[in-house]
Coordinates of C-alpha atoms in Angstrom, one line a residue:
Chain Q
M167 CA -14.1 -40.8 9.2
P168 CA -14.1 -39.9 12.0
Q169 CA -11.6 -38.1 11.6
Q170 CA -13.2 -35.6 10.0
P171 CA -15.0 -33.3 11.5
K172 CA -11.6 -32.2 13.9
Q173 CA -9.9 -31.6 10.4
E174 CA -13.2 -29.6 9.5
R175 CA -12.4 -27.2 12.7
A176 CA -9.4 -27.0 12.1
I177 CA -9.4 -25.3 9.2
Q178 CA -12.3 -23.0 10.2
T179 CA -10.0 -22.1 13.3
R180 CA -7.0 -21.7 11.3
K181 CA -9.6 -19.8 9.0
E182 CA -10.7 -17.7 12.4
I183 CA -7.2 -16.6 13.5
L184 CA -6.6 -15.6 10.3
R185 CA -9.3 -12.9 9.3
A186 CA -8.8 -11.8 13.6
A187 CA -4.9 -11.1 12.0
A188 CA -6.0 -10.0 9.3
V189 CA -7.9 -7.0 11.2
V190 CA -5.1 -6.3 13.0
F191 CA -2.8 -6.4 10.6
D192 CA -5.0 -3.9 8.9
Q193 CA -5.5 -1.2 11.8
A194 CA -1.6 -2.1 13.6
G195 CA 0.1 -3.0 10.5
F196 CA 2.9 -5.3 11.2
A197 CA 4.7 -3.7 13.3
G198 CA 2.1 -2.5 15.6
A199 CA 0.7 -5.6 15.2
S200 CA 1.0 -7.8 18.7
I201 CA -0.5 -12.5 19.5
N202 CA -2.1 -11.4 22.0
R203 CA -3.5 -8.4 20.5
I204 CA -4.9 -11.7 17.5
L205 CA -5.3 -14.3 20.4
A206 CA -8.1 -11.5 22.1
E207 CA -9.4 -11.0 18.4
A208 CA -9.8 -14.1 17.4
N209 CA -11.5 -15.3 20.7
L210 CA -8.2 -18.3 21.4
T211 CA -5.4 -19.5 23.4
A212 CA -1.8 -18.8 22.3
G213 CA -2.3 -23.1 22.3
A214 CA -4.6 -22.6 19.4
L215 CA -2.7 -20.1 17.3
Y216 CA 0.6 -21.7 17.7
F217 CA -0.6 -24.9 16.7
H218 CA -1.4 -23.2 12.9
F219 CA 1.3 -20.5 12.7
K220 CA 4.9 -19.9 14.4
S221 CA 5.3 -16.7 15.1
K222 CA 3.9 -13.3 13.7
E223 CA 5.8 -12.9 10.7
D224 CA 4.1 -16.8 10.0
L225 CA 1.3 -14.9 10.6
A226 CA 1.6 -12.2 7.9
R227 CA 3.3 -14.6 5.0
A228 CA -0.1 -16.2 5.3
V229 CA -2.4 -13.1 5.4
M230 CA 0.1 -12.4 2.4
T231 CA -0.5 -15.2 0.2
A232 CA -4.3 -15.9 1.2
Q233 CA -5.1 -12.8 -1.2
P234 CA -6.1 -14.7 -4.3
D235 CA -8.4 -16.5 -1.9
S236 CA -11.0 -14.2 -2.0
I237 CA -11.6 -13.3 -5.4
L238 CA -10.8 -16.6 -7.7
P239 CA -13.5 -18.8 -6.6
W240 CA -15.9 -16.7 -7.3
L241 CA -15.1 -16.7 -10.9
S242 CA -16.6 -18.5 -13.8
S243 CA -15.2 -16.0 -17.0
E244 CA -12.3 -17.0 -19.9
G245 CA -9.2 -15.8 -20.9
L246 CA -8.6 -11.7 -20.7
Q247 CA -12.3 -11.3 -19.3
R248 CA -11.0 -13.8 -16.2
L249 CA -8.1 -11.2 -16.6
V250 CA -9.8 -8.1 -16.0
D251 CA -13.1 -9.6 -13.8
I252 CA -9.5 -10.0 -11.4
T253 CA -8.4 -6.5 -11.5
L254 CA -12.5 -5.3 -11.1
V255 CA -12.9 -7.8 -7.9
W256 CA -9.5 -7.5 -6.7
A257 CA -9.8 -3.2 -7.0
H258 CA -13.7 -3.6 -5.3
Q259 CA -12.9 -6.4 -2.4
L260 CA -10.1 -4.2 -1.6
Q261 CA -12.2 -1.4 0.4
T262 CA -13.9 -4.2 2.2
D263 CA -12.0 -7.5 2.5
I264 CA -10.2 -7.3 5.2
V265 CA -8.1 -10.1 4.8
L266 CA -7.6 -9.2 1.0
R267 CA -6.3 -5.4 2.4
A268 CA -4.5 -6.8 5.3
G269 CA -3.0 -8.9 2.3
V270 CA -2.6 -6.2 0.6
R271 CA -0.9 -4.0 3.0
L272 CA 1.7 -6.4 4.5
T273 CA 3.4 -7.4 0.6
T274 CA 3.4 -3.2 0.1
E275 CA 4.8 -2.7 4.0
Q276 CA 6.8 -5.8 4.2
G277 CA 9.6 -4.2 3.1
A278 CA 9.6 -1.6 6.3
F279 CA 9.4 -4.4 8.6
G280 CA 12.0 -6.9 7.1
V281 CA 10.2 -9.4 5.4
R282 CA 11.1 -9.5 1.6
D283 CA 8.6 -12.3 0.6
V284 CA 7.9 -12.8 -3.1
A285 CA 5.4 -15.4 -3.1
P286 CA 2.3 -13.0 -3.1
Y287 CA 4.1 -11.3 -6.5
Q288 CA 4.5 -14.0 -7.9
D289 CA 1.6 -15.8 -7.0
W290 CA -0.6 -13.5 -8.9
S291 CA 2.1 -13.2 -11.6
R292 CA 1.3 -17.7 -12.0
I293 CA -2.0 -16.8 -11.9
M294 CA -2.5 -14.3 -14.3
A295 CA -0.1 -15.4 -16.4
D296 CA -2.6 -18.9 -16.5
C297 CA -5.4 -16.6 -18.4
L298 CA -3.5 -14.8 -20.9
R299 CA -1.8 -18.3 -21.7
V300 CA -6.1 -19.7 -22.6
A301 CA -7.0 -15.8 -23.9
V302 CA -3.3 -16.5 -26.0
E303 CA -4.9 -19.9 -27.1
K304 CA -8.2 -18.6 -28.0
G305 CA -6.6 -16.0 -30.1
E306 CA -7.4 -12.8 -28.1
L307 CA -4.4 -11.3 -28.0
Q308 CA -1.4 -9.9 -30.3
A309 CA 1.0 -11.0 -31.8
G310 CA 4.0 -11.1 -29.5
I311 CA 2.5 -10.4 -26.2
D312 CA 3.8 -12.7 -24.4
P313 CA 1.6 -14.1 -21.4
V314 CA 4.0 -14.1 -18.2
E315 CA 5.6 -10.7 -19.3
L316 CA 2.0 -9.1 -19.7
A317 CA 0.9 -10.8 -15.9
E318 CA 3.6 -9.3 -14.8
F319 CA 3.7 -6.2 -15.9
V320 CA -0.7 -5.8 -14.3
V321 CA 0.8 -7.8 -11.1
E322 CA 2.8 -3.7 -10.8
A323 CA 0.8 -1.5 -12.0
C324 CA -2.4 -3.2 -10.3
T325 CA 0.3 -2.4 -7.0
G326 CA 1.3 0.9 -7.6
M327 CA -2.6 1.7 -8.3
Q328 CA -3.5 1.1 -4.6
T329 CA -0.6 2.3 -3.4
Y330 CA -1.6 5.4 -5.0
S331 CA -4.9 4.9 -4.3
A332 CA -5.0 4.5 -0.6
V333 CA -2.8 8.0 -0.7
V334 CA -4.6 10.4 -2.7
S335 CA -8.7 8.7 -2.1
E336 CA -10.7 7.2 1.1
D337 CA -10.7 3.5 1.2
R338 CA -8.9 3.6 -2.1
A339 CA -13.1 5.0 -3.7
D340 CA -11.5 5.3 -6.5
L341 CA -9.7 1.8 -7.6
V342 CA -12.2 0.8 -9.4
D343 CA -11.6 3.9 -11.9
R344 CA -8.2 3.7 -12.1
V345 CA -8.4 -0.2 -13.0
I346 CA -10.9 0.8 -15.6
R347 CA -8.1 3.5 -16.7
M348 CA -5.2 0.8 -17.7
W349 CA -7.3 -1.4 -19.3
R350 CA -8.5 1.9 -21.8
L351 CA -5.1 2.5 -22.0
M352 CA -3.4 -1.4 -22.8
M353 CA -6.2 -3.1 -24.6
P354 CA -5.2 -1.6 -27.7
G355 CA -1.8 -2.6 -27.5
I356 CA -2.3 -6.1 -26.3
A357 CA -6.0 -7.6 -27.3
V358 CA -7.1 -8.1 -30.8
P359 CA -9.7 -5.5 -32.2
T360 CA -13.0 -7.9 -32.3
V361 CA -11.9 -8.6 -28.3
I362 CA -11.3 -4.9 -27.1
A363 CA -14.8 -4.8 -28.5
R364 CA -16.3 -7.5 -26.9
T365 CA -14.8 -7.5 -23.6
E366 CA -16.7 -5.4 -20.7
V367 CA -14.6 -3.3 -18.2
S368 CA -16.8 -0.7 -16.8
P369 CA -18.2 -0.3 -13.5
A370 CA -21.4 -2.3 -14.4
R371 CA -19.4 -5.1 -15.1
A372 CA -17.6 -4.5 -11.4
R373 CA -21.9 -4.7 -10.0
A374 CA -23.1 -7.3 -11.6
L375 CA -19.4 -9.2 -10.9
L376 CA -19.8 -8.5 -7.0
D377 CA -23.7 -9.1 -6.9
A378 CA -23.1 -12.7 -8.3
M379 CA -20.3 -13.4 -5.1
T380 CA -22.5 -11.3 -2.7
S381 CA -25.7 -14.1 -3.8
A382 CA -23.7 -16.9 -4.0
A383 CA -21.7 -16.2 -1.0
T384 CA -25.1 -15.6 1.4
M385 CA -25.9 -19.8 -0.3
T386 CA -22.7 -20.8 1.4
P387 CA -24.5 -21.5 4.5
A388 CA -27.4 -24.3 2.4
H389 CA -24.5 -26.4 1.9
G390 CA -24.6 -29.2 2.9
T391 CA -28.8 -28.6 4.2
P392 CA -31.0 -32.0 2.2
Chain D
M225 CA 25.2 41.9 -2.5
P226 CA 26.3 40.6 1.6
Q227 CA 24.0 38.4 1.6
Q228 CA 24.2 35.9 -1.3
P229 CA 27.4 33.8 0.2
K230 CA 25.1 33.4 3.4
Q231 CA 22.1 32.5 1.2
E232 CA 24.9 30.3 -0.7
R233 CA 25.3 28.5 2.5
A234 CA 21.9 27.7 3.8
I235 CA 21.2 26.1 0.4
Q236 CA 24.2 23.7 0.6
T237 CA 23.5 23.2 4.1
R238 CA 20.3 22.0 3.6
K239 CA 20.9 20.2 0.4
E240 CA 23.7 18.3 3.2
I241 CA 20.6 17.7 6.4
L242 CA 19.2 16.4 2.9
R243 CA 21.7 13.9 1.8
A244 CA 22.1 13.0 5.8
A245 CA 18.3 12.6 6.4
A246 CA 18.3 10.3 2.9
V247 CA 21.2 7.8 4.5
V248 CA 19.3 7.1 7.5
F249 CA 15.8 6.8 5.9
D250 CA 17.4 4.6 3.3
Q251 CA 19.1 2.9 6.1
A252 CA 16.3 2.1 8.5
G253 CA 13.2 3.6 7.1
F254 CA 11.2 6.6 9.0
A255 CA 10.4 4.9 12.1
G256 CA 13.7 3.6 13.0
A257 CA 15.5 7.3 12.0
S258 CA 16.1 10.4 14.3
I259 CA 17.3 13.8 14.3
N260 CA 20.2 12.3 16.3
R261 CA 21.6 9.8 13.9
I262 CA 21.1 12.0 10.7
L263 CA 23.0 15.4 13.3
A264 CA 25.5 12.8 13.4
E265 CA 26.0 11.4 9.8
A266 CA 25.5 15.6 8.4
N267 CA 27.8 16.8 11.1
L268 CA 25.6 19.9 12.3
T269 CA 24.3 20.9 15.3
A270 CA 20.5 20.6 15.4
G271 CA 20.0 24.2 15.4
A272 CA 21.3 24.3 12.0
L273 CA 19.1 21.8 11.9
Y274 CA 16.2 23.2 13.4
F275 CA 16.6 26.0 11.4
H276 CA 15.8 24.5 7.7
F277 CA 13.6 21.5 8.6
K278 CA 11.3 21.2 12.0
S279 CA 10.4 17.7 11.8
K280 CA 11.6 14.5 11.3
E281 CA 7.9 15.0 9.1
D282 CA 9.3 17.9 7.8
L283 CA 12.0 16.5 6.0
A284 CA 10.5 13.0 5.6
R285 CA 8.2 15.0 3.5
A286 CA 11.3 17.2 1.9
V287 CA 13.2 13.8 0.9
M288 CA 9.9 12.6 -0.8
T289 CA 9.4 15.8 -2.7
A290 CA 12.9 15.8 -4.3
Q291 CA 13.1 13.4 -6.0
P292 CA 12.5 14.9 -9.4
D293 CA 15.8 17.1 -8.8
S294 CA 17.9 13.9 -9.3
I295 CA 17.0 13.3 -13.2
L296 CA 14.4 16.7 -14.7
P297 CA 17.7 19.0 -15.0
W298 CA 19.4 15.8 -16.5
L299 CA 17.5 15.2 -19.6
S300 CA 17.3 18.0 -22.8
S301 CA 14.7 15.2 -24.7
E302 CA 10.7 16.5 -25.3
G303 CA 7.5 14.3 -26.0
L304 CA 7.1 11.5 -26.0
Q305 CA 10.9 10.4 -25.8
R306 CA 11.5 12.9 -22.8
L307 CA 8.9 10.6 -20.3
V308 CA 10.6 7.8 -21.6
D309 CA 14.1 9.2 -20.2
I310 CA 12.5 10.3 -17.1
T311 CA 11.4 6.7 -16.6
L312 CA 15.1 5.4 -17.8
V313 CA 17.1 7.2 -16.1
W314 CA 14.7 6.9 -12.6
A315 CA 14.7 2.9 -13.1
H316 CA 18.9 3.1 -13.2
Q317 CA 19.5 6.5 -10.4
L318 CA 17.1 3.9 -7.9
Q319 CA 19.8 2.0 -7.7
T320 CA 22.9 4.6 -6.7
D321 CA 21.2 7.8 -5.8
I322 CA 20.3 8.0 -2.0
V323 CA 18.1 11.3 -2.1
L324 CA 15.4 9.5 -4.6
R325 CA 16.2 5.8 -2.9
A326 CA 15.2 7.6 0.2
G327 CA 12.7 9.3 -1.4
V328 CA 10.6 6.2 -2.6
R329 CA 10.6 4.5 -0.1
L330 CA 9.4 7.2 2.3
T331 CA 6.7 7.2 -0.3
T332 CA 5.8 3.8 -0.1
E333 CA 5.9 3.3 3.4
Q334 CA 4.5 6.5 3.7
G335 CA 1.3 4.6 5.3
A336 CA 3.1 2.4 7.5
F337 CA 4.4 5.4 9.6
G338 CA 0.7 7.7 9.8
V339 CA 1.3 9.7 6.9
R340 CA -0.9 10.9 3.8
D341 CA 1.4 13.3 1.0
V342 CA 0.0 13.6 -2.2
A343 CA 2.5 15.6 -3.3
P344 CA 5.5 13.0 -4.1
Y345 CA 3.0 11.6 -6.1
Q346 CA 1.1 14.5 -7.8
D347 CA 4.3 16.4 -8.4
W348 CA 5.2 12.9 -10.6
S349 CA 2.4 13.4 -12.3
R350 CA 2.4 16.3 -13.4
I351 CA 6.0 16.5 -15.0
M352 CA 5.2 13.3 -17.0
A353 CA 1.9 15.0 -17.9
D354 CA 4.0 17.3 -19.3
C355 CA 6.3 16.2 -21.3
L356 CA 2.7 14.1 -22.7
R357 CA 1.1 18.2 -23.5
V358 CA 3.7 18.1 -26.0
A359 CA 3.5 14.8 -26.9
V360 CA 0.3 16.1 -28.4
E361 CA 1.4 19.0 -29.8
K362 CA 3.4 17.1 -32.0
G363 CA 1.2 14.5 -32.3
E364 CA 3.1 11.9 -30.8
L365 CA 0.2 10.5 -29.4
Q366 CA -2.6 8.2 -30.5
A367 CA -6.5 10.1 -30.3
G368 CA -8.2 9.6 -28.1
I369 CA -5.1 9.3 -25.7
D370 CA -4.8 12.4 -22.4
P371 CA -2.4 13.5 -20.7
V372 CA -3.3 13.6 -17.8
E373 CA -4.7 9.5 -17.2
L374 CA -2.0 8.7 -19.3
A375 CA 0.7 10.2 -16.4
E376 CA -1.1 9.5 -14.1
F377 CA -0.6 5.9 -14.3
V378 CA 2.6 5.8 -15.9
V379 CA 3.3 6.2 -11.9
E380 CA 1.2 3.7 -11.2
A381 CA 3.2 2.0 -13.4
C382 CA 6.3 3.2 -12.0
T383 CA 5.0 2.8 -8.4
G384 CA 4.4 -0.5 -8.5
M385 CA 7.8 -2.1 -10.8
Q386 CA 9.6 -0.5 -7.8
T387 CA 7.9 -2.0 -5.3
Y388 CA 8.3 -5.8 -6.9
S389 CA 11.8 -4.9 -8.5
A390 CA 12.9 -4.9 -5.0
V391 CA 11.4 -7.8 -3.5
V392 CA 12.9 -9.8 -6.2
S393 CA 15.6 -8.3 -7.5
E394 CA 18.8 -7.3 -5.4
D395 CA 19.0 -3.2 -5.3
R396 CA 16.1 -3.1 -7.1
A397 CA 18.8 -4.5 -10.4
D398 CA 16.1 -5.6 -12.5
L399 CA 14.0 -2.3 -12.5
V400 CA 15.7 -0.8 -16.0
D401 CA 14.5 -4.1 -18.0
R402 CA 11.3 -3.3 -16.3
V403 CA 10.9 -0.3 -17.2
I404 CA 11.7 -0.9 -20.8
R405 CA 8.6 -4.1 -20.7
M406 CA 6.5 -1.8 -19.7
W407 CA 7.5 0.8 -22.6
R408 CA 6.9 -2.2 -25.3
L409 CA 3.8 -3.0 -23.5
M410 CA 2.5 0.3 -23.8
M411 CA 3.7 2.1 -26.5
P412 CA 1.3 0.1 -29.4
G413 CA -1.2 1.6 -27.5
I414 CA -0.6 5.2 -27.2
A415 CA 2.3 6.3 -29.9
V416 CA 0.9 6.5 -33.3
P417 CA 3.6 4.2 -35.4
T418 CA 6.2 6.7 -37.1
V419 CA 6.6 7.9 -33.3
I420 CA 7.3 4.0 -31.8
A421 CA 9.7 3.4 -34.7
R422 CA 12.2 6.0 -33.6
T423 CA 11.6 6.3 -29.7
E424 CA 14.5 5.0 -28.3
V425 CA 14.0 2.4 -24.7
S426 CA 16.7 0.2 -24.7
P427 CA 19.2 -0.3 -21.8
A428 CA 21.5 1.2 -24.3
R429 CA 19.4 4.5 -24.4
A430 CA 19.6 4.4 -20.7
R431 CA 23.5 3.6 -20.8
A432 CA 23.5 7.1 -23.4
L433 CA 21.8 9.4 -21.1
L434 CA 24.1 7.7 -17.4
D435 CA 26.8 8.9 -19.6
A436 CA 25.6 12.5 -20.5
M437 CA 24.6 12.8 -16.7
T438 CA 28.1 11.6 -15.2
S439 CA 30.5 14.2 -17.3
A440 CA 27.9 16.8 -16.7
A441 CA 28.1 16.2 -13.2
T442 CA 31.9 15.8 -13.1
M443 CA 32.3 19.0 -15.0
T444 CA 29.8 20.9 -12.4
P445 CA 32.9 22.3 -10.0
A446 CA 34.9 24.2 -12.9
H447 CA 32.2 26.3 -12.6
G448 CA 33.0 30.0 -11.5
T449 CA 36.3 29.2 -12.3
P450 CA 37.7 31.5 -14.9

């Protein structure tokens, strides 16, 4: 398969462009970002970039929709606990993961630069609704809770929490606490008592998930070695 | 009191400047707005404007913090119903009230233009916490619900709902439905059963509140006539 290394290189290049774009979008916002600055950050030629993305707007869309990739591959929980874990990891990673942070910034600011892309909201809603469908099957939710409705509301609440947190605290330092507060307020109305009792929603849970991610990530380079 | 008419004129001028600024901010965002365009919209001289506001940023802050004035004076309900009413009227007025809409746009986009003003969030949180303190006194809330915590979460959720709604629907046409969904999901976890049963959270409630506002507003010019 002579194509394989070339494809892998293309995937790596695309990933590097996304990271470089995220760095520039995170610092400068959409309006302040330029293709030249992204090329300098990525140390690539314009040709390499335009092979993957046709415009700054196209790049912004890719960064916006890349958000779940920073979180989902690292989680093994199911149902309501998985939804809680997504929000905990999201809240924490938003302080450190540049692609996630730029994606969120672009998503909430997109109105300011004339883009209206529903995809990042709908992707998150779908992912969260999937968790809640499993929760329904497992009998975790109270009767009458609709997975799609609750998922959309959690996306809305997370959107607002990070906006509020970004204004009130440095680097959204209080966002994990806000997520925990949301679940404390929501749980009694949505989950059955046994599930409320066993679902972990705490700073300790957030730390454990992040430790697991960090050790998994440091093991990644070992892939492919004998 | 020879000062009175002058003061009243100053109040009127300030109000007119705010309205004109809101029109321009609503159309163009903070970055696209200019003092000249606001002056043209208000049909005023620069001197009149700078008597009230010292910069575009100062104007933006005033529009951001004027949000509650579009809602609170029209409501007579108390406790949890008052909080519900605020969110219903807010959701509806955001589609039509230009000062409110510009205030919300500037508040959520402020990061994009380098402003970080906590006041609009904190004002809303304080107003909502006041409603919830009355709700606690009236025995409307479940044990352990903290007015300040719940108020901040409602502000966060409303912030995210309008961001999501602005991207998904034209002129946030679905925002009232989103607010109603929030209360349907939250109520069982925060209010006692008798209060859940009697609290009105419906499109009909929203319409009734708006009708009352409209008839009160059309009566306003009658003030001062014999």
